[in-house]
Amino acid sequence: MFDFEGISMTHFFTDNWEKVKNFQARPDDILIATYPKAGTTWVSYILDLLYFGNDDPERQTSEPIYIRIPFLESCFQEFSTWTEMVDNLSTVPRIIKTHLPVQLVPKSFWEQNSRIVYVARNAKDNAVSYFHFDRMNMVQPEPGDWDHYLEKFMKGKNVFGPWFDHVSGWWEKKQTYSNLLYLFYEDLVEDTGREVERLCSFLGLSTLVEEREKITKGVQFDAMKQNKVTNHVTIPFMDFKISPFMRKGKVGDWKSHFTVAQNEQFDEVYKQKMKNTTVKFRTEI
Ligand code: A3P
């Protein structure tokens, strides 16, 4: 890991930086932005089904979600360059994923007034999920043990930088950029159907109630865990024997990881780091 424009990064997300920076967004593009492990795949799949669910049955069963919705800044030798994949997307709209903090998003997205869906997840569950992801993903830095990892998380030394700045930076952006919908993972767990409706209304989609209900059913955790399109089993650098990608899908799993002392320390750090933002999270539902 190294410092890149003030945030911790690995070369997998900076090697193609000139192209990322100069990426040409379009007015009808939809950008899904998240801190890693906040529910990116979940919202990606919902959007893909809303737009293309009825288009091509072959595509629905064979093409993994990470191919359908390219990860803008990533650059893995196993795949072609993702900016090129986005350029080659023939779908309208193009749906694109990013984990970039708001200040690093290519400026053409703002210039084109593209729609953006940001998904945020409470810090404690986000940290736990990221810890297990770093254990199983061989292109991520070794997380060490949980104690060590949590210290690192509190210091913001994770790939894509501090969770605190990420969620609050995007929250501030929402105050001035109206084409941004800010969703919470906890709301999605609480009532997926309601959030699908919220997405439809933001995107101006008049999807039929039956269709929305079908989508809501198809994107439940157990369905996505069984689904090859969404469970990432085809990614060669992930070791599913260590931890599955679709791991628990819960709000409050942090309680089985944080000790009482860690929780107290975390709450103190949280209070400090989040003192200037109005964004509020739920750590249980
Ligand atoms: P856990 O590790 O807590 O299980 P991302 O897609 O941003 O990498 O986020 C992955 C996290 O979202 C994982 O969290 C994963 O299980 C969870 N997730 C993915 N699909 C989900 C769904 N349909 N319902 C609930 N959680 C889901």
PDB file of C-alpha atoms and ligand atoms in Angstrom:
ATOM      1  CA  MET A   1       0.000   0.000   0.000  1.00  0.00           C
ATOM      2  CA  PHE A   2       1.093   3.554  -0.624  1.00  0.00           C
ATOM      3  CA  ASP A   3      -0.273   7.031  -0.266  1.00  0.00           C
ATOM      4  CA  PHE A   4      -2.126   8.212  -3.351  1.00  0.00           C
ATOM      5  CA  GLU A   5      -3.603  11.715  -3.315  1.00  0.00           C
ATOM      6  CA  GLY A   6      -3.830  11.424   0.456  1.00  0.00           C
ATOM      7  CA  ILE A   7      -5.455   7.987   0.653  1.00  0.00           C
ATOM      8  CA  SER A   8      -4.078   4.459   1.023  1.00  0.00           C
ATOM      9  CA  MET A   9      -4.091   2.571  -2.254  1.00  0.00           C
ATOM     10  CA  THR A  10      -2.632  -0.421  -4.028  1.00  0.00           C
ATOM     11  CA  HIS A  11      -1.400  -0.282  -7.595  1.00  0.00           C
ATOM     12  CA  PHE A  12      -4.429  -2.287  -8.784  1.00  0.00           C
ATOM     13  CA  PHE A  13      -6.460   0.894  -8.514  1.00  0.00           C
ATOM     14  CA  THR A  14      -3.910   3.458  -9.656  1.00  0.00           C
ATOM     15  CA  ASP A  15      -2.060   1.770 -12.565  1.00  0.00           C
ATOM     16  CA  ASN A  16      -4.620   3.049 -15.036  1.00  0.00           C
ATOM     17  CA  TRP A  17      -5.019   6.417 -13.343  1.00  0.00           C
ATOM     18  CA  GLU A  18      -4.567   8.739 -16.336  1.00  0.00           C
ATOM     19  CA  LYS A  19      -7.393   6.949 -18.141  1.00  0.00           C
ATOM     20  CA  VAL A  20      -9.569   6.909 -15.023  1.00  0.00           C
ATOM     21  CA  LYS A  21      -9.026  10.589 -14.429  1.00  0.00           C
ATOM     22  CA  ASN A  22      -9.876  11.442 -18.030  1.00  0.00           C
ATOM     23  CA  PHE A  23     -12.769   9.002 -18.258  1.00  0.00           C
ATOM     24  CA  GLN A  24     -15.636  10.403 -20.338  1.00  0.00           C
ATOM     25  CA  ALA A  25     -18.914   9.910 -18.516  1.00  0.00           C
ATOM     26  CA  ARG A  26     -22.248  10.317 -20.299  1.00  0.00           C
ATOM     27  CA  PRO A  27     -25.408  12.005 -19.046  1.00  0.00           C
ATOM     28  CA  ASP A  28     -27.268   8.679 -18.951  1.00  0.00           C
ATOM     29  CA  ASP A  29     -24.511   6.788 -17.107  1.00  0.00           C
ATOM     30  CA  ILE A  30     -25.280   5.509 -13.623  1.00  0.00           C
ATOM     31  CA  LEU A  31     -22.409   5.357 -11.171  1.00  0.00           C
ATOM     32  CA  ILE A  32     -22.663   3.085  -8.119  1.00  0.00           C
ATOM     33  CA  ALA A  33     -20.261   4.428  -5.525  1.00  0.00           C
ATOM     34  CA  THR A  34     -19.440   2.759  -2.221  1.00  0.00           C
ATOM     35  CA  TYR A  35     -16.781   2.217   0.366  1.00  0.00           C
ATOM     36  CA  PRO A  36     -15.702  -1.423  -0.147  1.00  0.00           C
ATOM     37  CA  LYS A  37     -18.049  -3.949   1.484  1.00  0.00           C
ATOM     38  CA  ALA A  38     -21.008  -1.622   1.898  1.00  0.00           C
ATOM     39  CA  GLY A  39     -23.341  -3.561  -0.401  1.00  0.00           C
ATOM     40  CA  THR A  40     -21.977  -2.705  -3.862  1.00  0.00           C
ATOM     41  CA  THR A  41     -22.813  -6.068  -5.398  1.00  0.00           C
ATOM     42  CA  TRP A  42     -26.296  -6.025  -3.941  1.00  0.00           C
ATOM     43  CA  VAL A  43     -27.212  -2.633  -5.409  1.00  0.00           C
ATOM     44  CA  SER A  44     -25.396  -3.487  -8.656  1.00  0.00           C
ATOM     45  CA  TYR A  45     -27.564  -6.543  -9.100  1.00  0.00           C
ATOM     46  CA  ILE A  46     -30.751  -4.645  -8.267  1.00  0.00           C
ATOM     47  CA  LEU A  47     -29.935  -1.996 -10.876  1.00  0.00           C
ATOM     48  CA  ASP A  48     -28.951  -4.574 -13.453  1.00  0.00           C
ATOM     49  CA  LEU A  49     -32.273  -6.401 -12.977  1.00  0.00           C
ATOM     50  CA  LEU A  50     -34.269  -3.174 -13.064  1.00  0.00           C
ATOM     51  CA  TYR A  51     -32.772  -2.189 -16.394  1.00  0.00           C
ATOM     52  CA  PHE A  52     -31.905  -5.443 -18.118  1.00  0.00           C
ATOM     53  CA  GLY A  53     -33.685  -8.199 -16.190  1.00  0.00           C
ATOM     54  CA  ASN A  54     -36.064  -8.953 -19.031  1.00  0.00           C
ATOM     55  CA  ASP A  55     -33.660  -8.375 -21.904  1.00  0.00           C
ATOM     56  CA  ASP A  56     -31.533 -11.397 -22.421  1.00  0.00           C
ATOM     57  CA  PRO A  57     -32.022 -14.624 -20.425  1.00  0.00           C
ATOM     58  CA  GLU A  58     -28.602 -15.903 -21.546  1.00  0.00           C
ATOM     59  CA  ARG A  59     -26.868 -12.853 -20.115  1.00  0.00           C
ATOM     60  CA  GLN A  60     -28.830 -13.178 -16.875  1.00  0.00           C
ATOM     61  CA  THR A  61     -27.515 -16.655 -16.186  1.00  0.00           C
ATOM     62  CA  SER A  62     -24.011 -16.564 -17.594  1.00  0.00           C
ATOM     63  CA  GLU A  63     -22.413 -13.149 -17.255  1.00  0.00           C
ATOM     64  CA  PRO A  64     -21.072 -12.323 -13.770  1.00  0.00           C
ATOM     65  CA  ILE A  65     -22.141  -9.033 -12.302  1.00  0.00           C
ATOM     66  CA  TYR A  66     -18.534  -7.783 -12.181  1.00  0.00           C
ATOM     67  CA  ILE A  67     -18.400  -8.029 -15.988  1.00  0.00           C
ATOM     68  CA  ARG A  68     -21.791  -6.416 -16.518  1.00  0.00           C
ATOM     69  CA  ILE A  69     -20.987  -3.546 -14.201  1.00  0.00           C
ATOM     70  CA  PRO A  70     -17.290  -2.750 -14.608  1.00  0.00           C
ATOM     71  CA  PHE A  71     -15.215  -1.501 -11.705  1.00  0.00           C
ATOM     72  CA  LEU A  72     -13.926   1.782 -13.115  1.00  0.00           C
ATOM     73  CA  GLU A  73     -10.543   2.215 -11.445  1.00  0.00           C
ATOM     74  CA  SER A  74      -9.504  -1.434 -11.172  1.00  0.00           C
ATOM     75  CA  CYS A  75      -6.708  -2.907 -13.198  1.00  0.00           C
ATOM     76  CA  PHE A  76      -6.155  -6.651 -12.735  1.00  0.00           C
ATOM     77  CA  GLN A  77      -4.104  -8.686 -15.162  1.00  0.00           C
ATOM     78  CA  GLU A  78      -6.808 -11.387 -15.139  1.00  0.00           C
ATOM     79  CA  PHE A  79      -9.206  -8.986 -16.842  1.00  0.00           C
ATOM     80  CA  SER A  80      -8.875  -6.385 -19.552  1.00  0.00           C
ATOM     81  CA  THR A  81      -8.610  -2.775 -18.452  1.00  0.00           C
ATOM     82  CA  TRP A  82     -11.882  -1.781 -16.908  1.00  0.00           C
ATOM     83  CA  THR A  83     -12.046   1.701 -18.352  1.00  0.00           C
ATOM     84  CA  GLU A  84     -11.942  -0.051 -21.734  1.00  0.00           C
ATOM     85  CA  MET A  85     -14.667  -2.418 -20.624  1.00  0.00           C
ATOM     86  CA  VAL A  86     -16.816   0.554 -19.760  1.00  0.00           C
ATOM     87  CA  ASP A  87     -16.045   2.152 -23.115  1.00  0.00           C
ATOM     88  CA  ASN A  88     -17.098  -1.101 -24.789  1.00  0.00           C
ATOM     89  CA  LEU A  89     -20.344  -1.500 -22.880  1.00  0.00           C
ATOM     90  CA  SER A  90     -23.184  -1.568 -25.344  1.00  0.00           C
ATOM     91  CA  THR A  91     -25.958  -1.199 -22.766  1.00  0.00           C
ATOM     92  CA  VAL A  92     -27.881   1.997 -22.159  1.00  0.00           C
ATOM     93  CA  PRO A  93     -27.549   3.124 -19.510  1.00  0.00           C
ATOM     94  CA  ARG A  94     -24.019   2.078 -18.716  1.00  0.00           C
ATOM     95  CA  ILE A  95     -23.855   1.100 -15.057  1.00  0.00           C
ATOM     96  CA  ILE A  96     -20.421   1.586 -13.551  1.00  0.00           C
ATOM     97  CA  LYS A  97     -18.984   0.784 -10.132  1.00  0.00           C
ATOM     98  CA  THR A  98     -16.435   2.778  -8.164  1.00  0.00           C
ATOM     99  CA  HIS A  99     -14.981   2.776  -4.656  1.00  0.00           C
ATOM    100  CA  LEU A 100     -13.308   6.153  -5.080  1.00  0.00           C
ATOM    101  CA  PRO A 101     -13.736   8.808  -2.410  1.00  0.00           C
ATOM    102  CA  VAL A 102     -15.788  11.679  -3.764  1.00  0.00           C
ATOM    103  CA  GLN A 103     -12.812  13.980  -4.401  1.00  0.00           C
ATOM    104  CA  LEU A 104     -11.199  11.448  -6.778  1.00  0.00           C
ATOM    105  CA  VAL A 105     -14.217  10.741  -8.977  1.00  0.00           C
ATOM    106  CA  PRO A 106     -13.462  11.680 -12.606  1.00  0.00           C
ATOM    107  CA  LYS A 107     -14.800  15.175 -13.172  1.00  0.00           C
ATOM    108  CA  SER A 108     -16.798  14.240 -16.270  1.00  0.00           C
ATOM    109  CA  PHE A 109     -19.406  12.560 -14.019  1.00  0.00           C
ATOM    110  CA  TRP A 110     -20.144  15.939 -12.440  1.00  0.00           C
ATOM    111  CA  GLU A 111     -19.955  17.787 -15.746  1.00  0.00           C
ATOM    112  CA  GLN A 112     -22.390  15.371 -17.395  1.00  0.00           C
ATOM    113  CA  ASN A 113     -24.686  15.401 -14.376  1.00  0.00           C
ATOM    114  CA  SER A 114     -24.691  11.571 -14.372  1.00  0.00           C
ATOM    115  CA  ARG A 115     -26.867   9.827 -11.824  1.00  0.00           C
ATOM    116  CA  ILE A 116     -25.030   8.423  -8.829  1.00  0.00           C
ATOM    117  CA  VAL A 117     -26.187   5.888  -6.261  1.00  0.00           C
ATOM    118  CA  TYR A 118     -24.038   5.884  -3.144  1.00  0.00           C
ATOM    119  CA  VAL A 119     -24.415   3.018  -0.658  1.00  0.00           C
ATOM    120  CA  ALA A 120     -23.125   3.368   2.888  1.00  0.00           C
ATOM    121  CA  ARG A 121     -22.930   0.806   5.695  1.00  0.00           C
ATOM    122  CA  ASN A 122     -22.337   1.340   9.390  1.00  0.00           C
ATOM    123  CA  ALA A 123     -18.648   1.450  10.281  1.00  0.00           C
ATOM    124  CA  LYS A 124     -18.601  -1.550  12.598  1.00  0.00           C
ATOM    125  CA  ASP A 125     -20.177  -4.042  10.197  1.00  0.00           C
ATOM    126  CA  ASN A 126     -18.271  -2.478   7.329  1.00  0.00           C
ATOM    127  CA  ALA A 127     -14.983  -3.065   9.174  1.00  0.00           C
ATOM    128  CA  VAL A 128     -15.835  -6.713   9.927  1.00  0.00           C
ATOM    129  CA  SER A 129     -16.839  -7.396   6.341  1.00  0.00           C
ATOM    130  CA  TYR A 130     -13.698  -5.714   4.996  1.00  0.00           C
ATOM    131  CA  PHE A 131     -11.533  -7.746   7.388  1.00  0.00           C
ATOM    132  CA  HIS A 132     -12.896 -11.047   6.052  1.00  0.00           C
ATOM    133  CA  PHE A 133     -12.649  -9.777   2.491  1.00  0.00           C
ATOM    134  CA  ASP A 134      -8.971  -8.905   2.958  1.00  0.00           C
ATOM    135  CA  ARG A 135      -8.394 -12.407   4.317  1.00  0.00           C
ATOM    136  CA  MET A 136      -9.851 -14.128   1.274  1.00  0.00           C
ATOM    137  CA  ASN A 137      -8.874 -11.724  -1.498  1.00  0.00           C
ATOM    138  CA  MET A 138      -5.294 -12.320  -2.581  1.00  0.00           C
ATOM    139  CA  VAL A 139      -4.929  -8.924  -4.242  1.00  0.00           C
ATOM    140  CA  GLN A 140      -5.781  -7.116  -1.003  1.00  0.00           C
ATOM    141  CA  PRO A 141      -3.184  -6.442   1.727  1.00  0.00           C
ATOM    142  CA  GLU A 142      -2.873  -9.141   4.416  1.00  0.00           C
ATOM    143  CA  PRO A 143      -5.173  -7.966   7.217  1.00  0.00           C
ATOM    144  CA  GLY A 144      -3.312  -9.604  10.129  1.00  0.00           C
ATOM    145  CA  ASP A 145      -5.440 -10.531  13.125  1.00  0.00           C
ATOM    146  CA  TRP A 146      -8.674  -8.757  14.004  1.00  0.00           C
ATOM    147  CA  ASP A 147      -7.081  -6.547  16.734  1.00  0.00           C
ATOM    148  CA  HIS A 148      -4.456  -5.321  14.323  1.00  0.00           C
ATOM    149  CA  TYR A 149      -6.991  -4.835  11.549  1.00  0.00           C
ATOM    150  CA  LEU A 150      -9.369  -2.791  13.678  1.00  0.00           C
ATOM    151  CA  GLU A 151      -6.525  -0.456  14.699  1.00  0.00           C
ATOM    152  CA  LYS A 152      -5.728   0.011  11.045  1.00  0.00           C
ATOM    153  CA  PHE A 153      -9.374   0.684  10.211  1.00  0.00           C
ATOM    154  CA  MET A 154      -9.630   3.333  12.924  1.00  0.00           C
ATOM    155  CA  LYS A 155      -6.530   5.031  11.499  1.00  0.00           C
ATOM    156  CA  GLY A 156      -8.048   4.905   8.019  1.00  0.00           C
ATOM    157  CA  LYS A 157      -5.192   2.874   6.585  1.00  0.00           C
ATOM    158  CA  ASN A 158      -7.340   0.685   4.367  1.00  0.00           C
ATOM    159  CA  VAL A 159      -7.392   0.526   0.607  1.00  0.00           C
ATOM    160  CA  PHE A 160      -9.617   3.455  -0.498  1.00  0.00           C
ATOM    161  CA  GLY A 161      -8.774   5.366   2.652  1.00  0.00           C
ATOM    162  CA  PRO A 162     -10.703   6.115   5.823  1.00  0.00           C
ATOM    163  CA  TRP A 163     -14.312   4.922   5.992  1.00  0.00           C
ATOM    164  CA  PHE A 164     -15.107   8.091   7.999  1.00  0.00           C
ATOM    165  CA  ASP A 165     -14.044  10.502   5.243  1.00  0.00           C
ATOM    166  CA  HIS A 166     -15.583   8.382   2.503  1.00  0.00           C
ATOM    167  CA  VAL A 167     -19.135   8.285   3.894  1.00  0.00           C
ATOM    168  CA  SER A 168     -19.078  11.878   5.125  1.00  0.00           C
ATOM    169  CA  GLY A 169     -17.477  13.242   1.927  1.00  0.00           C
ATOM    170  CA  TRP A 170     -20.206  11.687  -0.206  1.00  0.00           C
ATOM    171  CA  TRP A 171     -22.850  12.849   2.271  1.00  0.00           C
ATOM    172  CA  GLU A 172     -21.669  16.447   1.911  1.00  0.00           C
ATOM    173  CA  LYS A 173     -21.705  16.108  -1.874  1.00  0.00           C
ATOM    174  CA  LYS A 174     -25.362  15.106  -1.712  1.00  0.00           C
ATOM    175  CA  GLN A 175     -26.196  18.532  -0.313  1.00  0.00           C
ATOM    176  CA  THR A 176     -25.125  20.242  -3.559  1.00  0.00           C
ATOM    177  CA  TYR A 177     -25.397  17.556  -6.267  1.00  0.00           C
ATOM    178  CA  SER A 178     -29.042  16.620  -6.732  1.00  0.00           C
ATOM    179  CA  ASN A 179     -28.467  13.607  -8.978  1.00  0.00           C
ATOM    180  CA  LEU A 180     -27.099  11.608  -6.051  1.00  0.00           C
ATOM    181  CA  LEU A 181     -29.130   9.063  -4.098  1.00  0.00           C
ATOM    182  CA  TYR A 182     -27.575   8.121  -0.748  1.00  0.00           C
ATOM    183  CA  LEU A 183     -28.713   4.672   0.393  1.00  0.00           C
ATOM    184  CA  PHE A 184     -27.957   2.758   3.587  1.00  0.00           C
ATOM    185  CA  TYR A 185     -27.189  -0.953   3.739  1.00  0.00           C
ATOM    186  CA  GLU A 186     -29.227  -1.173   6.953  1.00  0.00           C
ATOM    187  CA  ASP A 187     -32.319   0.186   5.149  1.00  0.00           C
ATOM    188  CA  LEU A 188     -31.851  -2.376   2.401  1.00  0.00           C
ATOM    189  CA  VAL A 189     -31.746  -5.195   4.952  1.00  0.00           C
ATOM    190  CA  GLU A 190     -34.734  -3.794   6.830  1.00  0.00           C
ATOM    191  CA  ASP A 191     -36.983  -3.476   3.785  1.00  0.00           C
ATOM    192  CA  THR A 192     -35.463  -4.314   0.421  1.00  0.00           C
ATOM    193  CA  GLY A 193     -38.730  -3.695  -1.439  1.00  0.00           C
ATOM    194  CA  ARG A 194     -39.009  -0.161  -0.083  1.00  0.00           C
ATOM    195  CA  GLU A 195     -35.435   0.621  -1.177  1.00  0.00           C
ATOM    196  CA  VAL A 196     -36.049  -0.866  -4.638  1.00  0.00           C
ATOM    197  CA  GLU A 197     -39.009   1.490  -4.892  1.00  0.00           C
ATOM    198  CA  ARG A 198     -36.840   4.391  -3.774  1.00  0.00           C
ATOM    199  CA  LEU A 199     -34.321   3.494  -6.484  1.00  0.00           C
ATOM    200  CA  CYS A 200     -37.058   3.340  -9.130  1.00  0.00           C
ATOM    201  CA  SER A 201     -38.331   6.730  -8.158  1.00  0.00           C
ATOM    202  CA  PHE A 202     -34.822   8.269  -8.222  1.00  0.00           C
ATOM    203  CA  LEU A 203     -34.126   6.735 -11.622  1.00  0.00           C
ATOM    204  CA  GLY A 204     -37.534   7.646 -13.026  1.00  0.00           C
ATOM    205  CA  LEU A 205     -38.444   4.000 -13.672  1.00  0.00           C
ATOM    206  CA  SER A 206     -42.085   3.000 -13.721  1.00  0.00           C
ATOM    207  CA  THR A 207     -41.421  -0.681 -13.035  1.00  0.00           C
ATOM    208  CA  LEU A 208     -44.562  -2.712 -12.385  1.00  0.00           C
ATOM    209  CA  VAL A 209     -45.283  -3.761  -8.810  1.00  0.00           C
ATOM    210  CA  GLU A 210     -45.069  -7.476  -9.739  1.00  0.00           C
ATOM    211  CA  GLU A 211     -41.724  -6.882 -11.410  1.00  0.00           C
ATOM    212  CA  ARG A 212     -40.379  -5.049  -8.373  1.00  0.00           C
ATOM    213  CA  GLU A 213     -41.565  -7.865  -6.128  1.00  0.00           C
ATOM    214  CA  LYS A 214     -39.852 -10.445  -8.335  1.00  0.00           C
ATOM    215  CA  ILE A 215     -36.613  -8.456  -8.234  1.00  0.00           C
ATOM    216  CA  THR A 216     -36.847  -8.008  -4.471  1.00  0.00           C
ATOM    217  CA  LYS A 217     -37.128 -11.780  -4.077  1.00  0.00           C
ATOM    218  CA  GLY A 218     -34.252 -12.497  -6.455  1.00  0.00           C
ATOM    219  CA  VAL A 219     -31.851 -10.184  -4.629  1.00  0.00           C
ATOM    220  CA  GLN A 220     -32.279 -11.649  -1.143  1.00  0.00           C
ATOM    221  CA  PHE A 221     -29.042 -12.815   0.454  1.00  0.00           C
ATOM    222  CA  ASP A 222     -29.651 -16.580   0.083  1.00  0.00           C
ATOM    223  CA  ALA A 223     -30.654 -16.225  -3.562  1.00  0.00           C
ATOM    224  CA  MET A 224     -27.567 -14.142  -4.371  1.00  0.00           C
ATOM    225  CA  LYS A 225     -25.304 -16.515  -2.449  1.00  0.00           C
ATOM    226  CA  GLN A 226     -26.468 -19.414  -4.636  1.00  0.00           C
ATOM    227  CA  ASN A 227     -26.296 -17.389  -7.820  1.00  0.00           C
ATOM    228  CA  LYS A 228     -23.068 -17.736  -9.885  1.00  0.00           C
ATOM    229  CA  VAL A 229     -23.721 -14.349 -11.408  1.00  0.00           C
ATOM    230  CA  THR A 230     -23.450 -12.613  -8.045  1.00  0.00           C
ATOM    231  CA  ASN A 231     -21.441 -14.819  -5.662  1.00  0.00           C
ATOM    232  CA  HIS A 232     -18.060 -14.077  -7.323  1.00  0.00           C
ATOM    233  CA  VAL A 233     -16.963 -17.746  -7.329  1.00  0.00           C
ATOM    234  CA  THR A 234     -15.414 -17.259 -10.753  1.00  0.00           C
ATOM    235  CA  ILE A 235     -12.880 -14.673  -9.564  1.00  0.00           C
ATOM    236  CA  PRO A 236      -9.508 -16.434  -9.625  1.00  0.00           C
ATOM    237  CA  PHE A 237      -7.804 -14.432  -6.864  1.00  0.00           C
ATOM    238  CA  MET A 238     -10.407 -15.045  -4.161  1.00  0.00           C
ATOM    239  CA  ASP A 239     -10.049 -18.001  -1.810  1.00  0.00           C
ATOM    240  CA  PHE A 240     -13.536 -19.110  -0.856  1.00  0.00           C
ATOM    241  CA  LYS A 241     -12.137 -21.728   1.514  1.00  0.00           C
ATOM    242  CA  ILE A 242     -10.997 -18.860   3.730  1.00  0.00           C
ATOM    243  CA  SER A 243     -14.260 -16.901   3.563  1.00  0.00           C
ATOM    244  CA  PRO A 244     -17.124 -16.666   1.081  1.00  0.00           C
ATOM    245  CA  PHE A 245     -17.781 -13.405  -0.741  1.00  0.00           C
ATOM    246  CA  MET A 246     -21.451 -13.606   0.238  1.00  0.00           C
ATOM    247  CA  ARG A 247     -20.522 -14.103   3.882  1.00  0.00           C
ATOM    248  CA  LYS A 248     -23.303 -13.232   6.373  1.00  0.00           C
ATOM    249  CA  GLY A 249     -25.294 -10.326   4.944  1.00  0.00           C
ATOM    250  CA  LYS A 250     -26.405  -9.096   8.377  1.00  0.00           C
ATOM    251  CA  VAL A 251     -26.656  -5.904  10.378  1.00  0.00           C
ATOM    252  CA  GLY A 252     -24.963  -6.341  13.766  1.00  0.00           C
ATOM    253  CA  ASP A 253     -22.442  -9.088  12.986  1.00  0.00           C
ATOM    254  CA  TRP A 254     -19.852  -6.709  14.517  1.00  0.00           C
ATOM    255  CA  LYS A 255     -21.091  -7.871  17.938  1.00  0.00           C
ATOM    256  CA  SER A 256     -19.454 -11.244  17.385  1.00  0.00           C
ATOM    257  CA  HIS A 257     -16.092  -9.584  16.612  1.00  0.00           C
ATOM    258  CA  PHE A 258     -15.690  -6.479  18.819  1.00  0.00           C
ATOM    259  CA  THR A 259     -14.672  -6.957  22.451  1.00  0.00           C
ATOM    260  CA  VAL A 260     -16.259  -4.577  24.978  1.00  0.00           C
ATOM    261  CA  ALA A 261     -12.985  -2.631  25.157  1.00  0.00           C
ATOM    262  CA  GLN A 262     -12.653  -2.432  21.381  1.00  0.00           C
ATOM    263  CA  ASN A 263     -16.232  -1.205  21.126  1.00  0.00           C
ATOM    264  CA  GLU A 264     -15.614   1.564  23.670  1.00  0.00           C
ATOM    265  CA  GLN A 265     -12.432   2.661  21.946  1.00  0.00           C
ATOM    266  CA  PHE A 266     -14.126   2.569  18.551  1.00  0.00           C
ATOM    267  CA  ASP A 267     -17.031   4.694  19.803  1.00  0.00           C
ATOM    268  CA  GLU A 268     -14.558   7.317  21.050  1.00  0.00           C
ATOM    269  CA  VAL A 269     -12.666   7.429  17.754  1.00  0.00           C
ATOM    270  CA  TYR A 270     -15.980   7.531  15.879  1.00  0.00           C
ATOM    271  CA  LYS A 271     -17.244  10.486  17.883  1.00  0.00           C
ATOM    272  CA  GLN A 272     -14.102  12.438  17.069  1.00  0.00           C
ATOM    273  CA  LYS A 273     -13.890  11.591  13.399  1.00  0.00           C
ATOM    274  CA  MET A 274     -17.597  12.099  12.692  1.00  0.00           C
ATOM    275  CA  LYS A 275     -18.088  15.261  14.732  1.00  0.00           C
ATOM    276  CA  ASN A 276     -18.446  17.527  11.694  1.00  0.00           C
ATOM    277  CA  THR A 277     -20.961  15.505   9.721  1.00  0.00           C
ATOM    278  CA  THR A 278     -24.712  15.011  10.053  1.00  0.00           C
ATOM    279  CA  VAL A 279     -24.799  11.538   8.504  1.00  0.00           C
ATOM    280  CA  LYS A 280     -26.220   8.991  10.968  1.00  0.00           C
ATOM    281  CA  PHE A 281     -25.926   5.212  10.911  1.00  0.00           C
ATOM    282  CA  ARG A 282     -27.693   2.365  12.607  1.00  0.00           C
ATOM    283  CA  THR A 283     -25.528  -0.438  13.994  1.00  0.00           C
ATOM    284  CA  GLU A 284     -28.543  -2.629  14.666  1.00  0.00           C
ATOM    285  CA  ILE A 285     -32.066  -2.814  13.305  1.00  0.00           C
TER     286      ILE A 285
HETATM  287  P1  A3P B   1     -20.777  -9.481   4.829  1.00  0.00           P
HETATM  288  O1  A3P B   1     -19.319  -9.714   4.642  1.00  0.00           O
HETATM  289  O2  A3P B   1     -21.076  -8.764   6.107  1.00  0.00           O
HETATM  290  O3  A3P B   1     -21.604 -10.707   4.682  1.00  0.00           O
HETATM  291  P2  A3P B   1     -19.693  -5.443  -1.467  1.00  0.00           P
HETATM  292  O4  A3P B   1     -20.578  -5.979  -2.513  1.00  0.00           O
HETATM  293  O5  A3P B   1     -19.694  -3.952  -1.362  1.00  0.00           O
HETATM  294  O6  A3P B   1     -18.328  -6.033  -1.549  1.00  0.00           O
HETATM  295  O7  A3P B   1     -20.315  -5.876  -0.051  1.00  0.00           O
HETATM  296  C1  A3P B   1     -20.318  -7.223   0.349  1.00  0.00           C
HETATM  297  C2  A3P B   1     -21.144  -7.322   1.608  1.00  0.00           C
HETATM  298  O8  A3P B   1     -22.535  -7.164   1.244  1.00  0.00           O
HETATM  299  C3  A3P B   1     -21.024  -8.697   2.262  1.00  0.00           C
HETATM  300  O9  A3P B   1     -21.262  -8.481   3.656  1.00  0.00           O
HETATM  301  C4  A3P B   1     -22.173  -9.429   1.585  1.00  0.00           C
HETATM  302  O10 A3P B   1     -22.592 -10.600   2.253  1.00  0.00           O
HETATM  303  C5  A3P B   1     -23.229  -8.332   1.636  1.00  0.00           C
HETATM  304  N1  A3P B   1     -24.333  -8.606   0.709  1.00  0.00           N
HETATM  305  C6  A3P B   1     -24.279  -8.838  -0.616  1.00  0.00           C
HETATM  306  N2  A3P B   1     -25.496  -9.109  -1.099  1.00  0.00           N
HETATM  307  C7  A3P B   1     -26.351  -9.051  -0.051  1.00  0.00           C
HETATM  308  C8  A3P B   1     -27.761  -9.260   0.098  1.00  0.00           C
HETATM  309  N3  A3P B   1     -28.521  -9.610  -0.913  1.00  0.00           N
HETATM  310  N4  A3P B   1     -28.291  -9.116   1.347  1.00  0.00           N
HETATM  311  C9  A3P B   1     -27.527  -8.763   2.410  1.00  0.00           C
HETATM  312  N5  A3P B   1     -26.189  -8.570   2.319  1.00  0.00           N
HETATM  313  C10 A3P B   1     -25.608  -8.704   1.105  1.00  0.00           C
END
